[in-house]
Coordinates of C-alpha atoms in Angstrom, one line a residue:
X1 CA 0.6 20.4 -86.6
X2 CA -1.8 17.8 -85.5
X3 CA -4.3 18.2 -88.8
X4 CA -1.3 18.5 -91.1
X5 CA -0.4 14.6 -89.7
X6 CA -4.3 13.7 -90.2
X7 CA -4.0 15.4 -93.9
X8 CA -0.4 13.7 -94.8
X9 CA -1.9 10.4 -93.3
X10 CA -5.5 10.5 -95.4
X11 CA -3.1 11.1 -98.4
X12 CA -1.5 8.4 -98.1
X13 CA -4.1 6.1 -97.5
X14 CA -5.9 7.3 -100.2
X15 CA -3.3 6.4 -102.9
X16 CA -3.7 2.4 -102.1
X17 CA -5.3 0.4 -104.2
X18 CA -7.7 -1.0 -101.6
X19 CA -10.5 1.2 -100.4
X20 CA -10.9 2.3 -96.7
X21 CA -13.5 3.8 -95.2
X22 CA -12.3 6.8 -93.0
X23 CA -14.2 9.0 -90.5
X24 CA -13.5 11.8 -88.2
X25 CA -14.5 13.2 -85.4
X26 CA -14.0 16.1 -83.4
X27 CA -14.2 17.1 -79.7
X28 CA -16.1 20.1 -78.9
X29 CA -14.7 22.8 -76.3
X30 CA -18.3 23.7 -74.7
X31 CA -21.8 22.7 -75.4
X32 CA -24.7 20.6 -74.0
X33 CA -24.8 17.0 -75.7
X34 CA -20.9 17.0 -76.8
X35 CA -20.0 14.2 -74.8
X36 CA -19.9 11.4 -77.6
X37 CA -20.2 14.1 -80.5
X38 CA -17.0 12.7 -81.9
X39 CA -18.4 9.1 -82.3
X40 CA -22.0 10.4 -83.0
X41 CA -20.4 12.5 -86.4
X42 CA -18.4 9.0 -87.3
X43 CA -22.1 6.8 -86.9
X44 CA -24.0 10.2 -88.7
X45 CA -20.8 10.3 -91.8
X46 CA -21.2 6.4 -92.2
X47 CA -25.7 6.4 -92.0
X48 CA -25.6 9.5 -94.1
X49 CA -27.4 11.3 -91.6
X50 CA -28.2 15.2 -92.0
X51 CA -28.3 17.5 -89.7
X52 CA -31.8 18.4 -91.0
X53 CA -33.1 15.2 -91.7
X54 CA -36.0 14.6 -89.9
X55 CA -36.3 12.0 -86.9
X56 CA -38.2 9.1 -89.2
X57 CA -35.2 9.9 -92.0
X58 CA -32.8 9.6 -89.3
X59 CA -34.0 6.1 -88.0
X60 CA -34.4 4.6 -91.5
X61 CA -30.8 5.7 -92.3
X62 CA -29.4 4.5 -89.0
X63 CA -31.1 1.1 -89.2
X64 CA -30.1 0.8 -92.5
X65 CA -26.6 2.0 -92.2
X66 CA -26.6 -0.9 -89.4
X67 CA -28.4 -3.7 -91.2
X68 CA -25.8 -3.1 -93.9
X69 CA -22.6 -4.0 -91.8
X70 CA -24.0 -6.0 -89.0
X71 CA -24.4 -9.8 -89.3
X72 CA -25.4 -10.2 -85.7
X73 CA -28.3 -8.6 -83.5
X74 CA -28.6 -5.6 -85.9
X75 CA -31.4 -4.1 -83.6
X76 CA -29.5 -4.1 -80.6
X77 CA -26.9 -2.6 -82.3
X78 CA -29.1 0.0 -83.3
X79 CA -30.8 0.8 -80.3
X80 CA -27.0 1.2 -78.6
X81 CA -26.5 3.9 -81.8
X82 CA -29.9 5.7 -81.3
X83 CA -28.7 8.3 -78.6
X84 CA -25.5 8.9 -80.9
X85 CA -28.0 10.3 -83.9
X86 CA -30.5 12.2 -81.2
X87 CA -33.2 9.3 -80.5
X88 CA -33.0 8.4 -76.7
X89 CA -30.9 9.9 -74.3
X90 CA -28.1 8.1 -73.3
X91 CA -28.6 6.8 -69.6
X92 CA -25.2 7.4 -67.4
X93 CA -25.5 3.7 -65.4
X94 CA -22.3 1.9 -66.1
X95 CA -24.1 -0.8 -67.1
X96 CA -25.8 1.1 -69.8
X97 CA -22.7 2.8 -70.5
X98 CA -21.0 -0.5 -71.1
X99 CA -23.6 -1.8 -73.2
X100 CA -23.6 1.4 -75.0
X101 CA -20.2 1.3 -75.5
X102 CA -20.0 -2.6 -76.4
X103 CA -22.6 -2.1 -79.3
X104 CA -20.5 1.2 -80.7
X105 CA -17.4 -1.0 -81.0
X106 CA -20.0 -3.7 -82.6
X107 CA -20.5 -1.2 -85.5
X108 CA -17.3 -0.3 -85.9
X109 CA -15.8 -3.9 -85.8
X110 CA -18.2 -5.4 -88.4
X111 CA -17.6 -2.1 -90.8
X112 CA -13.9 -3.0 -90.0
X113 CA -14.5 -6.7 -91.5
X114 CA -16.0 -5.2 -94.8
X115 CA -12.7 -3.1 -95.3
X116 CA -10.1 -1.4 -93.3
X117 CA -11.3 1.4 -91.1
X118 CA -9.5 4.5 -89.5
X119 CA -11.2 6.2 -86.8
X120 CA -10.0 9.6 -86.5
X121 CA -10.4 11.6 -83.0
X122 CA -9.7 15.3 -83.2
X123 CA -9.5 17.1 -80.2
X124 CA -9.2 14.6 -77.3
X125 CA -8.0 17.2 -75.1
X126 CA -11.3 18.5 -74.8
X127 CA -13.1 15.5 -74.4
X128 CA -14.9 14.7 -71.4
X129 CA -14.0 11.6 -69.5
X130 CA -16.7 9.2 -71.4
X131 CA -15.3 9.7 -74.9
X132 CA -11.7 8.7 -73.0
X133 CA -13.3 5.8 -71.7
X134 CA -14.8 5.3 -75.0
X135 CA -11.5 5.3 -77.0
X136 CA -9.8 3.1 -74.4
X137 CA -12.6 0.7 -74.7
X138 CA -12.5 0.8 -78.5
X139 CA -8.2 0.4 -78.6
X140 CA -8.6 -2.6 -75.5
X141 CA -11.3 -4.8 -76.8
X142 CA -11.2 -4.9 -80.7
X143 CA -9.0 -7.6 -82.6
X144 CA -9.4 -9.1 -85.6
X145 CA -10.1 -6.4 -88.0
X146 CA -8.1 -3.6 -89.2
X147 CA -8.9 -0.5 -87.9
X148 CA -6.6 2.1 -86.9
X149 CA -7.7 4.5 -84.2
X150 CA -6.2 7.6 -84.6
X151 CA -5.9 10.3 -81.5
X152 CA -4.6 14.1 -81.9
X153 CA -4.4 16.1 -78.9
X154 CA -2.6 18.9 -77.3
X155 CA -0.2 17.7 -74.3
X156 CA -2.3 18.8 -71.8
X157 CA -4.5 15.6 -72.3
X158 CA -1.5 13.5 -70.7
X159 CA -1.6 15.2 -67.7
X160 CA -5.5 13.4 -67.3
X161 CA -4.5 10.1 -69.1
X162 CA -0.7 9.7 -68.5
X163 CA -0.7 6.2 -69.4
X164 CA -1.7 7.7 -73.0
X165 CA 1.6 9.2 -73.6
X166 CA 3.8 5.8 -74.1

């Protein structure tokens, strides 16, 4: 079903001559923290960030990871990431959230200008409404790049976001 499409598709991107950088993510059922846990393993895959490593490991990566793709305002960049990898919390004021969100699309966008980029989202119909938000933000706002923003779901997730299904 819906990994067999991700599968067929990675193949397939794979064999062109260009390289792409690709990263998944996956919505968790249940858990404490999982609200942007598929854009937090995308920002961990690309930083090379281990679930061990420990918190000064995790910044240097992250700031690193950032300072390699981002021409402009790397640190506030970084400082929207840093509740992704487990630094700060992430505040729930819109204002935040949209600042939060506009510096994650940053990231993406400028790895998106080094080569394409697929985004893959597993498991939408489990996400909570901020990671929705999130996606439509991404799929509104960024032009200019390639990057393909992949979403697999069961149907269920249409019943929340009908304007998803055409």
């Amino acid at each position: 079903g819906k990994s067999r499409l991700v599968w067929e598709l990675f193949g397939v991107v794979g064999q062109g001559e260009d390289l792409v950088y690709w990263r998944q993510g996956r919505s968790l059922p249940y858990g404490d923290g999982v609200s942007y846990w598929a854009v937090a393993e995308m920002v961990k895959a690309q930083a090379g960030i281990l679930e061990d490593d420990e918190a000064e490991v995790v910044a240097e990566k992250l700031d690193s990871a950032v300072r390699d793709v981002v021409d402009r305002d790397p640190d506030w960049v970084t400082a929207g990431l840093r509740p992704l990898v487990g630094h700060v919390e992430l505040d729930a004021g819109a204002s935040s959230r949209d600042e939060s969100f506009t510096a994650w699309r940053t990231f993406f966008e400028s790895l998106a200008e080094q080569r394409p980029l697929v985004l893959i989202f597993e498991d939408l119909h489990w996400a909570d409404d901020g990671l929705l938000d999130f996606v439509d933000h991404l799929a509104d706002w960024s032009s200019g790049v390639p990057l393909l923003v992949l979403c697999t779901a069961r149907p269920e997730l249409f019943e929340r976001r009908p304007g998803w299904s055409g």
